[in-house]
Each structure stands twice: as C-alpha cells, then as structure tokens.
Short mmCIF file of C-alpha atoms in Angstrom, two decimals:
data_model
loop_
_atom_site.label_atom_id
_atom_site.label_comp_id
_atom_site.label_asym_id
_atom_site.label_seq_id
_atom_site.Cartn_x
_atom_site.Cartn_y
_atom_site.Cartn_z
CA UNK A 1 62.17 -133.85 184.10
CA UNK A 2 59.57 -133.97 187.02
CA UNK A 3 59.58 -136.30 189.38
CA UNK A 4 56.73 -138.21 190.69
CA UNK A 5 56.45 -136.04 193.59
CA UNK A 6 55.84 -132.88 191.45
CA UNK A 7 52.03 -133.96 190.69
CA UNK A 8 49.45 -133.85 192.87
CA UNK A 9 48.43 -136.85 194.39
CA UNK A 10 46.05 -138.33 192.73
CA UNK A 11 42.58 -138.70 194.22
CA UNK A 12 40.83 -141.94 192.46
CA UNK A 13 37.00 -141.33 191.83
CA UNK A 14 34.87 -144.02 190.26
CA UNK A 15 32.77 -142.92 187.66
CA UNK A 16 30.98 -145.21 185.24
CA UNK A 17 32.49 -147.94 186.37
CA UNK A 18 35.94 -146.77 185.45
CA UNK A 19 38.23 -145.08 188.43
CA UNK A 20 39.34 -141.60 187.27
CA UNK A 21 42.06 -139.86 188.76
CA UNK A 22 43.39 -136.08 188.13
CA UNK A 23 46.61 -134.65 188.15
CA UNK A 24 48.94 -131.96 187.55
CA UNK A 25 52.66 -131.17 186.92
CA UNK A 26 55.02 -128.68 188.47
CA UNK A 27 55.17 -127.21 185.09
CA UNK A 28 51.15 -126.87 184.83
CA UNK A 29 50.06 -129.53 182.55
CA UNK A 30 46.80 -131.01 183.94
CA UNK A 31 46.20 -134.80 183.39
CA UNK A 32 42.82 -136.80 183.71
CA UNK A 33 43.23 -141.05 183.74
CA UNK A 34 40.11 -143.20 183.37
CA UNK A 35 41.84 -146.06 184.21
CA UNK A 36 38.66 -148.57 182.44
CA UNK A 37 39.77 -151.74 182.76
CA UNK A 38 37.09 -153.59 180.71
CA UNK A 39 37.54 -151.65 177.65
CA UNK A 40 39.03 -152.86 174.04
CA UNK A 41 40.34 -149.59 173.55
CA UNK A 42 42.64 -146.67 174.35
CA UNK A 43 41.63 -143.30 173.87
CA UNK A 44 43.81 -140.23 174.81
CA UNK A 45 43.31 -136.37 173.53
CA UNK A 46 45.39 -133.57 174.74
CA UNK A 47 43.73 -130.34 174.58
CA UNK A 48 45.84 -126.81 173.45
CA UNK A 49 44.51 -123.59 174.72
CA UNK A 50 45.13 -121.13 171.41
CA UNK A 51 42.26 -118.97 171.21
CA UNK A 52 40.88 -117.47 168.15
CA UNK A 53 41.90 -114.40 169.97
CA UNK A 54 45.68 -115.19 169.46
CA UNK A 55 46.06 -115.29 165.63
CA UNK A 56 47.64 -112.33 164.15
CA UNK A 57 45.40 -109.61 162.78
CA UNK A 58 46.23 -110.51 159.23
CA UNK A 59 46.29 -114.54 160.15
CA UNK A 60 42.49 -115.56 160.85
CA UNK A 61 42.65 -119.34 160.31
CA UNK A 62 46.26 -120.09 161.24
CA UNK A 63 45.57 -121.90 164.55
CA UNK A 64 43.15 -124.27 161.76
CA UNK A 65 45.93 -123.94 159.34
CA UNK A 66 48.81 -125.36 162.16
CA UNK A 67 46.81 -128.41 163.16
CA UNK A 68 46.43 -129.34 159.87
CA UNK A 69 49.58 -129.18 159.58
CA UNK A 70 50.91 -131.07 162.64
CA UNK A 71 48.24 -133.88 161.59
CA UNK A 72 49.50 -134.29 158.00
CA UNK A 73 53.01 -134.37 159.01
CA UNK A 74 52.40 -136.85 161.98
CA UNK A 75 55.03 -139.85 161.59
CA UNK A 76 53.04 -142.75 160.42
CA UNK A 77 52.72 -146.32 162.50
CA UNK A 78 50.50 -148.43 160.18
CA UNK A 79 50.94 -151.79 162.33
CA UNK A 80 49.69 -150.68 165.17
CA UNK A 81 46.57 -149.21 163.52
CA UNK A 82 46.69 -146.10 165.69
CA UNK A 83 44.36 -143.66 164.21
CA UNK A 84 45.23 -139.38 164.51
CA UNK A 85 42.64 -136.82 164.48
CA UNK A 86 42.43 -133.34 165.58
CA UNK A 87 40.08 -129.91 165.34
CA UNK A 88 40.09 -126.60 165.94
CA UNK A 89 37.23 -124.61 168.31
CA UNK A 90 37.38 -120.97 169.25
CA UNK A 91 39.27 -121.95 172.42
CA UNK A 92 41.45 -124.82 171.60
CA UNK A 93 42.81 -127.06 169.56
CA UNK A 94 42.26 -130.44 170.53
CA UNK A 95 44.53 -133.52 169.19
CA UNK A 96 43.48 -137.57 169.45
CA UNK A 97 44.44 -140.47 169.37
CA UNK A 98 43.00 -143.86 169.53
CA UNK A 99 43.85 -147.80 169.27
CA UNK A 100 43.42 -150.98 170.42
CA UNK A 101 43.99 -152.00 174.04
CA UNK A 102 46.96 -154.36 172.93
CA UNK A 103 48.70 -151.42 172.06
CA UNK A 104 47.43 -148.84 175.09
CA UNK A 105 50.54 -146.80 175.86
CA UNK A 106 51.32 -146.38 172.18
CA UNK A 107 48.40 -144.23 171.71
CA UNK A 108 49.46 -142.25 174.29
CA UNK A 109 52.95 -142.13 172.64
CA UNK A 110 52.06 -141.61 169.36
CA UNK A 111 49.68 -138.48 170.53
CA UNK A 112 52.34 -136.98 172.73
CA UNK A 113 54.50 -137.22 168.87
CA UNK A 114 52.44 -134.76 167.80
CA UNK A 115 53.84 -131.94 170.02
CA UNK A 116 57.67 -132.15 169.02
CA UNK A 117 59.22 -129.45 167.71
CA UNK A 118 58.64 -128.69 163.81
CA UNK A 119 59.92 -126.96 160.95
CA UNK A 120 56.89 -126.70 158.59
CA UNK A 121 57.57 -126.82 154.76
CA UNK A 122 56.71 -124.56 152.07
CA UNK A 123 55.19 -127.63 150.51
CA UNK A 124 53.55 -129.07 153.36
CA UNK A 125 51.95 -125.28 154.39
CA UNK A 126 50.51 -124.95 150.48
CA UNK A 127 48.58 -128.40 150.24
CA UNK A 128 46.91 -127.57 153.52
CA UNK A 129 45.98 -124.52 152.79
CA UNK A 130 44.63 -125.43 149.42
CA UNK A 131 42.52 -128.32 151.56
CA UNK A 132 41.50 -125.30 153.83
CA UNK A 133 40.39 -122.98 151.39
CA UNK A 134 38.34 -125.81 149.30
CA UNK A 135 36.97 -126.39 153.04
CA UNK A 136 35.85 -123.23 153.66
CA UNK A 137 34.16 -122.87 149.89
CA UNK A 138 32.66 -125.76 150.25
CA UNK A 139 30.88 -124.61 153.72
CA UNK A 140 29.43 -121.88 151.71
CA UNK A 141 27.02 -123.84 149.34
CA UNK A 142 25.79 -125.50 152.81
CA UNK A 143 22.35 -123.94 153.83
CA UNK A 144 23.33 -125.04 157.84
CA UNK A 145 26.69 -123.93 157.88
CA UNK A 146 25.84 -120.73 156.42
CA UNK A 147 23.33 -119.71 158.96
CA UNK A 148 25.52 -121.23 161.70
CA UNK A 149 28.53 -119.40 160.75
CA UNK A 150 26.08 -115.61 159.84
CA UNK A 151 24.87 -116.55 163.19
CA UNK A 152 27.47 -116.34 165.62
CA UNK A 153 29.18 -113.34 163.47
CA UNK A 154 25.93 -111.47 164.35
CA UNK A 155 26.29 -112.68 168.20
CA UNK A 156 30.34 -112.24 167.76
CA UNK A 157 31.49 -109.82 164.97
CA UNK A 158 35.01 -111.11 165.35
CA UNK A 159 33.66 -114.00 164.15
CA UNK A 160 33.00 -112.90 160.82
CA UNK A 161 36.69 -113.79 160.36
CA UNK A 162 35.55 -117.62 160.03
CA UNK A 163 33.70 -116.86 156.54
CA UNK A 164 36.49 -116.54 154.33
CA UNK A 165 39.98 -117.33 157.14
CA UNK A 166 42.75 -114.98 155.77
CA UNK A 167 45.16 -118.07 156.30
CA UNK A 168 43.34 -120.17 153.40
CA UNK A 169 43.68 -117.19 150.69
CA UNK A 170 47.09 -115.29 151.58
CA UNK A 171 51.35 -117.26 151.87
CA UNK A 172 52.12 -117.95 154.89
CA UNK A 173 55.69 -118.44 155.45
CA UNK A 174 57.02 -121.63 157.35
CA UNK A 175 59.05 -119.26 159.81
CA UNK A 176 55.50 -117.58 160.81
CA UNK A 177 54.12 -121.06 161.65
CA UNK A 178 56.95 -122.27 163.22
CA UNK A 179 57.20 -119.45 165.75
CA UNK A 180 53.13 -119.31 166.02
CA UNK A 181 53.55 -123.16 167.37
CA UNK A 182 56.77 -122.33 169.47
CA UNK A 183 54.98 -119.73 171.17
CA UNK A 184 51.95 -121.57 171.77
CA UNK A 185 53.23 -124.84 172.84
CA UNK A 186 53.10 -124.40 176.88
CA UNK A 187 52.74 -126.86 179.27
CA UNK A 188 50.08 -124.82 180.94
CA UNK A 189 48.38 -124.97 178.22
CA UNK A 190 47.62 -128.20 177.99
CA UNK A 191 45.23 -130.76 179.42
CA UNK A 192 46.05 -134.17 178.30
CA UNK A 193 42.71 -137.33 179.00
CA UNK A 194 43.62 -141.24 178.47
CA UNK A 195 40.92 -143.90 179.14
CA UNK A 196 41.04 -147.19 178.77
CA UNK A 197 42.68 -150.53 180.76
CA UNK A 198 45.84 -148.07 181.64
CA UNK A 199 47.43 -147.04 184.45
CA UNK A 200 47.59 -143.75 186.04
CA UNK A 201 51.12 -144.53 186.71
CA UNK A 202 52.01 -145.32 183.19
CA UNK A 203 50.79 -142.87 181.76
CA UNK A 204 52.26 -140.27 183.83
CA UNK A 205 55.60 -141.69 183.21
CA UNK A 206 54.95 -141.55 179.87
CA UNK A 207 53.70 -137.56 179.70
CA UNK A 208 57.19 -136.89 182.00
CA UNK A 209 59.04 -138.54 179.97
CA UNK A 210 57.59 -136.06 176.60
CA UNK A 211 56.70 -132.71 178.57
CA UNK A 212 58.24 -132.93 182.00
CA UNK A 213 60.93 -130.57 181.28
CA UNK A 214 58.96 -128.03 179.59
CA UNK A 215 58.72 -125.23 180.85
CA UNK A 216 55.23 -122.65 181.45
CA UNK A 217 54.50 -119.80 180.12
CA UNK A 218 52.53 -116.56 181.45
CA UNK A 219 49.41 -117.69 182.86
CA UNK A 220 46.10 -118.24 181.03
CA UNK A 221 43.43 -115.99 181.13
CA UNK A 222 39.95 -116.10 179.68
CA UNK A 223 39.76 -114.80 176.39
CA UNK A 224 38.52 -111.36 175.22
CA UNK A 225 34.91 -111.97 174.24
CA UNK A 226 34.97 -109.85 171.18
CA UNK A 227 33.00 -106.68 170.28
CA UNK A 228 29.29 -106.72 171.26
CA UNK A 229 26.93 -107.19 168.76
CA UNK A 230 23.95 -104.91 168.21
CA UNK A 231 20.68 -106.73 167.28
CA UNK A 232 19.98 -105.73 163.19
CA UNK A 233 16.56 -107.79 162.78
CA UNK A 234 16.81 -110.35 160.61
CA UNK A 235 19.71 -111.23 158.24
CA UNK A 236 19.01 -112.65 155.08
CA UNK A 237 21.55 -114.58 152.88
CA UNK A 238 21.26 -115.63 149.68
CA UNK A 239 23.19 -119.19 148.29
CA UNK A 240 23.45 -121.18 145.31
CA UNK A 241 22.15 -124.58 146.80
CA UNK A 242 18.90 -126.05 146.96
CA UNK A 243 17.99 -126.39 150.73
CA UNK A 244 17.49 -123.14 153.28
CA UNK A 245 17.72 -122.93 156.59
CA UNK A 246 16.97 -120.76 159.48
CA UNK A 247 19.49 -120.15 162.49
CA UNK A 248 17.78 -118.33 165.97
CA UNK A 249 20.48 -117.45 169.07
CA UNK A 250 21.82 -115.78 171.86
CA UNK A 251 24.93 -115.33 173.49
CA UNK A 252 25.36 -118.07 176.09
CA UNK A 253 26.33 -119.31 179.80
CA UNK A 254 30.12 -120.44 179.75
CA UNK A 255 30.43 -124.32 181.27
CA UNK A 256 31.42 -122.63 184.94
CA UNK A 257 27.99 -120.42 185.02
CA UNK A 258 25.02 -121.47 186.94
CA UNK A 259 23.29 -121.10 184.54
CA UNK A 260 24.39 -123.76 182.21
CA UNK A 261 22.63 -126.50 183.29
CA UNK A 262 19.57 -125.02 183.39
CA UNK A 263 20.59 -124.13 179.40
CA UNK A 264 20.79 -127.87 178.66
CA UNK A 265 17.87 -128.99 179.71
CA UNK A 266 15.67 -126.04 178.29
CA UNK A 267 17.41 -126.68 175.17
CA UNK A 268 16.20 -130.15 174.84
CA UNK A 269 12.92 -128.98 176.01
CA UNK A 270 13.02 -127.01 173.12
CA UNK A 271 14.56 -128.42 170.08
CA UNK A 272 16.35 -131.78 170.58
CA UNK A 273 14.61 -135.04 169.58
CA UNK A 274 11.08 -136.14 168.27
CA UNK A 275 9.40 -134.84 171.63
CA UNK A 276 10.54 -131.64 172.31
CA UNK A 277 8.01 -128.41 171.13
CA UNK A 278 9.99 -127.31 168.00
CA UNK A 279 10.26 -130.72 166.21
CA UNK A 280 6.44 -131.43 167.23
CA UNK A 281 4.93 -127.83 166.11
CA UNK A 282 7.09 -127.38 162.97
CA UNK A 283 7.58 -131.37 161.81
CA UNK A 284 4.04 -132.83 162.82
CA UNK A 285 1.80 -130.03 163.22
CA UNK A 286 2.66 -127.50 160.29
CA UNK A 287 5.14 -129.76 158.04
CA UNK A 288 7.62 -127.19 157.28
CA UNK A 289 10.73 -128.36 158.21
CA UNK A 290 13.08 -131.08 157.39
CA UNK A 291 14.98 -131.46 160.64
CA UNK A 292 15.09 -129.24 163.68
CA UNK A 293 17.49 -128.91 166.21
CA UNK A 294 19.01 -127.32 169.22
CA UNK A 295 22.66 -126.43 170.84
CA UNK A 296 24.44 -125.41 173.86
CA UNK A 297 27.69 -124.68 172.75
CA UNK A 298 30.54 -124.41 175.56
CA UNK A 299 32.82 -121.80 174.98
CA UNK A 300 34.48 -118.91 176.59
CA UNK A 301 35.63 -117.25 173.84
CA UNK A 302 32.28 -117.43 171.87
CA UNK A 303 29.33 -119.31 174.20
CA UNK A 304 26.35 -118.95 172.27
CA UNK A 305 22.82 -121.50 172.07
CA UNK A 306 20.74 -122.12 168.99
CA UNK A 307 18.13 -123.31 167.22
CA UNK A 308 18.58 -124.38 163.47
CA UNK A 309 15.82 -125.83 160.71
CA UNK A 310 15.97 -126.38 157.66
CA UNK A 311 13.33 -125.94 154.98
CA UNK A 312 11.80 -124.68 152.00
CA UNK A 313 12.82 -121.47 150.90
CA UNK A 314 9.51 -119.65 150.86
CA UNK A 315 8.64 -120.97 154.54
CA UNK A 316 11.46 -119.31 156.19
CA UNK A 317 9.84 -116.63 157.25
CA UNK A 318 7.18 -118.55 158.85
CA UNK A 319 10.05 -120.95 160.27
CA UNK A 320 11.48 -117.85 161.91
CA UNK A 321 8.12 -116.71 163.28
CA UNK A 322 7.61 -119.91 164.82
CA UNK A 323 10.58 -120.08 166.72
CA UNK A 324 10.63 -117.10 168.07
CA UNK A 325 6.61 -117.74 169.34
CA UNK A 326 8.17 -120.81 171.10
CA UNK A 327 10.95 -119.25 172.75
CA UNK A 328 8.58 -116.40 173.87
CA UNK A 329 6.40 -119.23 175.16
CA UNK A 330 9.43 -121.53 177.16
CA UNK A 331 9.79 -117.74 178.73
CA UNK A 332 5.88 -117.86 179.79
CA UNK A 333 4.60 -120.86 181.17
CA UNK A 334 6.54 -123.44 182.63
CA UNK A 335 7.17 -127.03 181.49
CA UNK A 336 4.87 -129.53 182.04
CA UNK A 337 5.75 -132.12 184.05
CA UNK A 338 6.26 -134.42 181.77
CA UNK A 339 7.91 -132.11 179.47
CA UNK A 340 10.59 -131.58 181.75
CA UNK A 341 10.94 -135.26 183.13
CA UNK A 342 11.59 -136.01 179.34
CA UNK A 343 14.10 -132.92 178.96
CA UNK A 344 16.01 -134.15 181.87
CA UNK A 345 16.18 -137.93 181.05
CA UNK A 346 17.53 -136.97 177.85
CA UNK A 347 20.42 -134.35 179.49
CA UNK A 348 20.99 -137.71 181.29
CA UNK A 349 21.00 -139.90 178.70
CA UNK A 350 23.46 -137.41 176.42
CA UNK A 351 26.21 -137.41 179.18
CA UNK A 352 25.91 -140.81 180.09
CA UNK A 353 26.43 -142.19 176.56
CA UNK A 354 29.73 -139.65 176.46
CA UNK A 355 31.01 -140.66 179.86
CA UNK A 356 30.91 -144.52 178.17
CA UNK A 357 32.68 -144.20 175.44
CA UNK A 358 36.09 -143.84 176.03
CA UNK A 359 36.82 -141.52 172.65
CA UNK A 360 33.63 -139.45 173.67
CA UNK A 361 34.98 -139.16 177.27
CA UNK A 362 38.29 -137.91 176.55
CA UNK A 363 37.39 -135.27 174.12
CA UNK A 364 34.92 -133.97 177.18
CA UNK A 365 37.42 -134.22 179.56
CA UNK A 366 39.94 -132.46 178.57
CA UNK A 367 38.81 -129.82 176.74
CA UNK A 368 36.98 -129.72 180.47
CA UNK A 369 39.61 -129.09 182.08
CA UNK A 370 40.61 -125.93 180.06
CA UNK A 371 37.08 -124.00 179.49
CA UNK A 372 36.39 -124.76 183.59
CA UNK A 373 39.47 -125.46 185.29
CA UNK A 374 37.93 -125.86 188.83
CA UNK A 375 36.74 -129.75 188.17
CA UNK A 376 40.50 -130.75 188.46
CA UNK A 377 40.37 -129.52 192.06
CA UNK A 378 37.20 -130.17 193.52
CA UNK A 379 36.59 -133.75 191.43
CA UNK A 380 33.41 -132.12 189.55
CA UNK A 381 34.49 -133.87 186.23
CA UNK A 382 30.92 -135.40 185.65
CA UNK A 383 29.25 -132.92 188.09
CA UNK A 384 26.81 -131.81 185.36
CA UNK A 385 25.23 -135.14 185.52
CA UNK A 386 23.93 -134.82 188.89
CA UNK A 387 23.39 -131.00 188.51
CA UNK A 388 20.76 -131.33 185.59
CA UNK A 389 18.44 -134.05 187.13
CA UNK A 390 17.84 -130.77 189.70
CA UNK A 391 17.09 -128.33 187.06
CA UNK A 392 12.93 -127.33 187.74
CA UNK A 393 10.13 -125.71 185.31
CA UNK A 394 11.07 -122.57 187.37
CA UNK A 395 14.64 -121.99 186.02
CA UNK A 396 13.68 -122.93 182.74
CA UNK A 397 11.12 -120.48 182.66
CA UNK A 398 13.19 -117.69 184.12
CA UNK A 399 15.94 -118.76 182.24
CA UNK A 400 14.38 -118.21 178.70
CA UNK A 401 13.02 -114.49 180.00
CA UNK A 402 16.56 -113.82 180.84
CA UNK A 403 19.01 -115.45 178.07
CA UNK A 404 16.71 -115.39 174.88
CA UNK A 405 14.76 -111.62 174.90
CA UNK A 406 16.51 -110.44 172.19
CA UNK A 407 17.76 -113.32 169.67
CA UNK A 408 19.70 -112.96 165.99
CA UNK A 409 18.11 -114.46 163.41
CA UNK A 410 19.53 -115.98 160.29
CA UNK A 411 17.47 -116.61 156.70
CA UNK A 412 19.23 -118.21 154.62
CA UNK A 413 17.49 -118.64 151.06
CA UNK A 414 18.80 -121.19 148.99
CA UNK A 415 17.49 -121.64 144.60
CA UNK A 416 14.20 -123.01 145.87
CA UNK A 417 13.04 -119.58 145.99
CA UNK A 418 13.18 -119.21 142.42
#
C-alpha cells in the first residue's frame, strides 16, 4: 500500500466556491477532490483509459461489452440509495457513482467495488450482449444517430466498426473478457474525481486502501488516430423511420490544442441555441428544420466537430447546401460584435453550469485528466473558462478557413421521401 507520502502534495485551488485539490500515487493513479462543502451530494467517477484502439481485431465492442458487464454485476446496496452508471467513449470508459451526502465515502466505496477482480459468466456475458445488440439495432432506425455514426466513419474509417460492434453478434468467451479487464485494469490508467462535503484526506485513504498496491503498467500513449479519410462528396443513407437528418464535420482540435477554444466558441456561433446563424437561417428564416445543433467533441482517438439537423426528407439537400454556405461564411467575415459577445457568454455559461454540479464536474474532470494530462500539474482544471472569454472574431474567422475547408457530409433519408 502507499503511504501518504507517495502523492504529491496537494495544492488546494478554489474554484466555484469549492477548494479542489489534485493528486497522484506512486503507482500513477491521478486523483482530483472538490472538497464542496455546501453540497447534498457526493459524486465520484473514475475514468479507464481503454481505447477503441485496444480491442482485438475480431472484438469491436468489447470495451462496451465489459462495462456492461462490470455494471450489471455490481454488488447491490439498496439502503444507501447509491446509484451506478457508466459509458463507453473512444478513449475511455468512465464509471460513476453518486449519493447522498449522509452517505459521502460510500459512494466512493461502492465505485472503487467496481474495479475488483472478476470472473465473468457465460450467462452474465449473453444477456449483455443481447442488450448490446438490441442497442445497436435500435440506433439504426434513428435518423441522428445514423448520420452521427456515417459521419465520423467518413472522418475515421475505423470507426465504421461502431455500426454493427462484432462483440454484440459473435460468443465471446468469459476467459477473453476476463483477461481483456486484467490487462486493462492499471493504475496509470486511471483518473479517479469526488466532489462533494469530503475530504481530500478521506478520500485518499480510501483509494489506498482499494488501489494502493497496484501496480502500473507500460506507459500511456496517445492513441493511433486511425486511417485518414478521403473526402467522397456526399453520403447518402437510406432508413426505415420517418424523420431525416443531415450530419456536416471535420476532424477536430484535441482538448490540449490551441485551437480548441477558439472551436467552442465558433461552434456556438454557429449552431448552438436560438441565436446562433444556423438555428436563425434554417428555423426562422427558411423553416426547414426541426432542431439544429452543434458539437465539439473532445477526443484523441477520434476529435471531430459537427453540425446536425433534422428535417424533411426532400429538404436535405437544401439543408446540406445551407450549411455548408454558413460555414463558408464563419470562414469570411468575422463575427459581429454582438455575435461573438453572445457566443462567448454562452461557452461561459456551458462550463459554469458543469463546474456546479457536482455529477457534471466529475465526469469533466476526470476524463480531463486522461485526454490532457498537463491540468494535474500546472492547476489548469477549469482553464478553458478563462481561455474562451479571450477568443476574438479573428480566430474564429481564421479558424473556420483552416478546420472546416473540406467537410463530410451525411444525408440521411428516412420514409418521408416516399
């Protein structure tokens, strides 16, 4: 087990009211405490680094497959009302846990559960597959998801592998998933957040208690980014559901890049709320979309941004053409200044709602701490607060010419059509 000594000394940094402090064990597991002592609840997540990247050839899927898994064989404790979750990104998996503040420390207990050693059952592994497969079936009668998914496949062929995951359709046997978990399970690899009226002490002795004796594995390295894409013009998918949808996007700044940022606040410029030039040309103007909206999606495996609306399946080509006139014109003429004064209050508005809420903060933090490592050094945790209210009509301008000359575009054409 570690001693106290092993971790870095905590530096406490008040943010939001709440004093944060950061810190790591000998063995490499990083640690973030918001100790927030007004709050009426604990919330603690501890993020995995298992890339997509990792799965077996044959075994798209299983990383999805294994939390499942670990979630539905969690050890119950009904009276204390602690509530599990967990999901699977291209980067991580990230496990939660949350409570009430009488029962603070055995949230953190009950998450830190989750990463014992386990033998997974024939049984067990069949249900959850059977609840991934009807997951993944049921994604493909989804206008949205459909383009989404097309989308980054046509940014990220390797992606294609999340259309129909190999571990949903083919046996996987329990000595496969054990060994997959054994081999991922590193202390290294994980970054554990708590927040809520706890101690930084406590819960330290609590994560030495679980992982202090675990030992590393080979250092992490950023993920293989996958085969490059080559632009195709415009792919156009055909589903049985009612609604369509149109996807537009790029490859992306990761959350370390200077860029990124500058990507937030052009994509609420752009696409995110009531005011910003998509919603106002294709909702008020023309009428020919049912919602619009916009993403930055952190990643370093896959970092990609997009735009997504859906409609009626004979406007999507004029929904496409749109878009892509408004992108070419965020890459012309800069931002008004009101324009941008709106795109950064919202940035603002975003984080600030995430760093108050304890289970939005935790989930940020910690899957932080593994996609940009250097905020549990230099204290940057809520850096990209400050760093957006900077962000001029300049950047954004530039930014566009750069990032978004050549996007993918996704049609997909639901029965409306017919």
């Amino acid at each position: 087990m570690a001693s106290a000594a092993a971790l870095s000394a905590p530096v406490p940094r008040t943010t939001g009211g709440c004093v944060e402090r950061c810190a790591r064990l000998d063995n490499g597991l990083r640690l973030i405490v918001r100790e927030n002592p007004q709050a009426t609840t604990v919330a603690a997540t501890a993020a995995l680094a298992l890339s997509q990247a990792e799965e077996p050839p044959a075994g798209h899927g299983l990383r999805e497959l294994l939390q499942m898994c670990i979630l539905a064989s969690a050890p119950a404790d009904p009276q204390k009302g602690i509530v599990l979750d967990a999901a699977t990104e291209p980067d991580y998996i990230v496990f939660s846990a949350r409570g009430s503040d009488r029962h603070g420390l055995h949230v953190v207990s009950a998450l830190l559960r989750l990463f014992g050693p386990r033998d997974f059952g024939s049984d067990l592994i069949t249900a959850q597959q059977s609840l991934l497969r009807r997951f993944a079936e049921a994604q493909q009668e989804i206008a949205a998801a459909v383009a989404s998914r097309a989308g980054l496949a046509a940014l990220y062929p390797d992606a294609a592998n999340l259309l129909k995951p190999a571990a949903a359709y083919r046996p996987v046997a329990a000595s496969t998933l054990s060994a997959f978990w054994r081999q991922a399970l590193r202390p290294n690899r994980l970054a554990v957040a708590v927040s809520g009226p706890v101690s930084m002490e406590d819960v330290r002795r609590a994560l030495e208690d679980v992982a202090g004796a675990w030992v590393p594995g080979p250092d992490i390295g950023p993920p293989p980014s996958g085969r490059r894409a080559h632009p195709q013009g415009i792919v156009r998918l055909r589903i049985g559901s009612e609604e369509s949808a149109v996807w537009v996007g790029v490859r992306g700044p990761k959350p370390d890049d200077e860029d990124y940022p500058v990507a937030i606040v052009g994509m609420m410029a752009l696409a995110h709320g009531m005011g910003s030039r998509l919603f106002r040309r294709l909702r008020d103007e023309l009428g020919v979309t049912y919602a619009v909206s916009g993403r930055v999606v952190a990643s370093r495996s896959w970092p990609h941004m997009y735009v997504a609306a859906t409609c009626e399946a004979a406007d999507t080509p004029r929904v496409s053409g749109e878009i892509q006139k408004e992108l070419q014109r965020m890459a012309r003429e800069d931002l008004s200044p009101k324009e941008l004064e709106r795109a950064r209050n919202m940035a603002v508005l975003n984080l600030e709602q995430v760093r108050m809420s304890n289970w939005q903060a935790v989930h940020y933090l910690s899957t932080l701490a593994l996609l940009n490592p250097s905020i549990m050094s230099d204290g940057r945790t809520w850096a990209i607060v400050e760093d957006v209210k900077t962000v001029d009509a300049g950047q954004v301008k530039e930014f566009f010419a750069r990032w978004w000359d050549r996007p993918s575009v996704v049609q997909v054409i639901g029965r409306g059509e017919e």
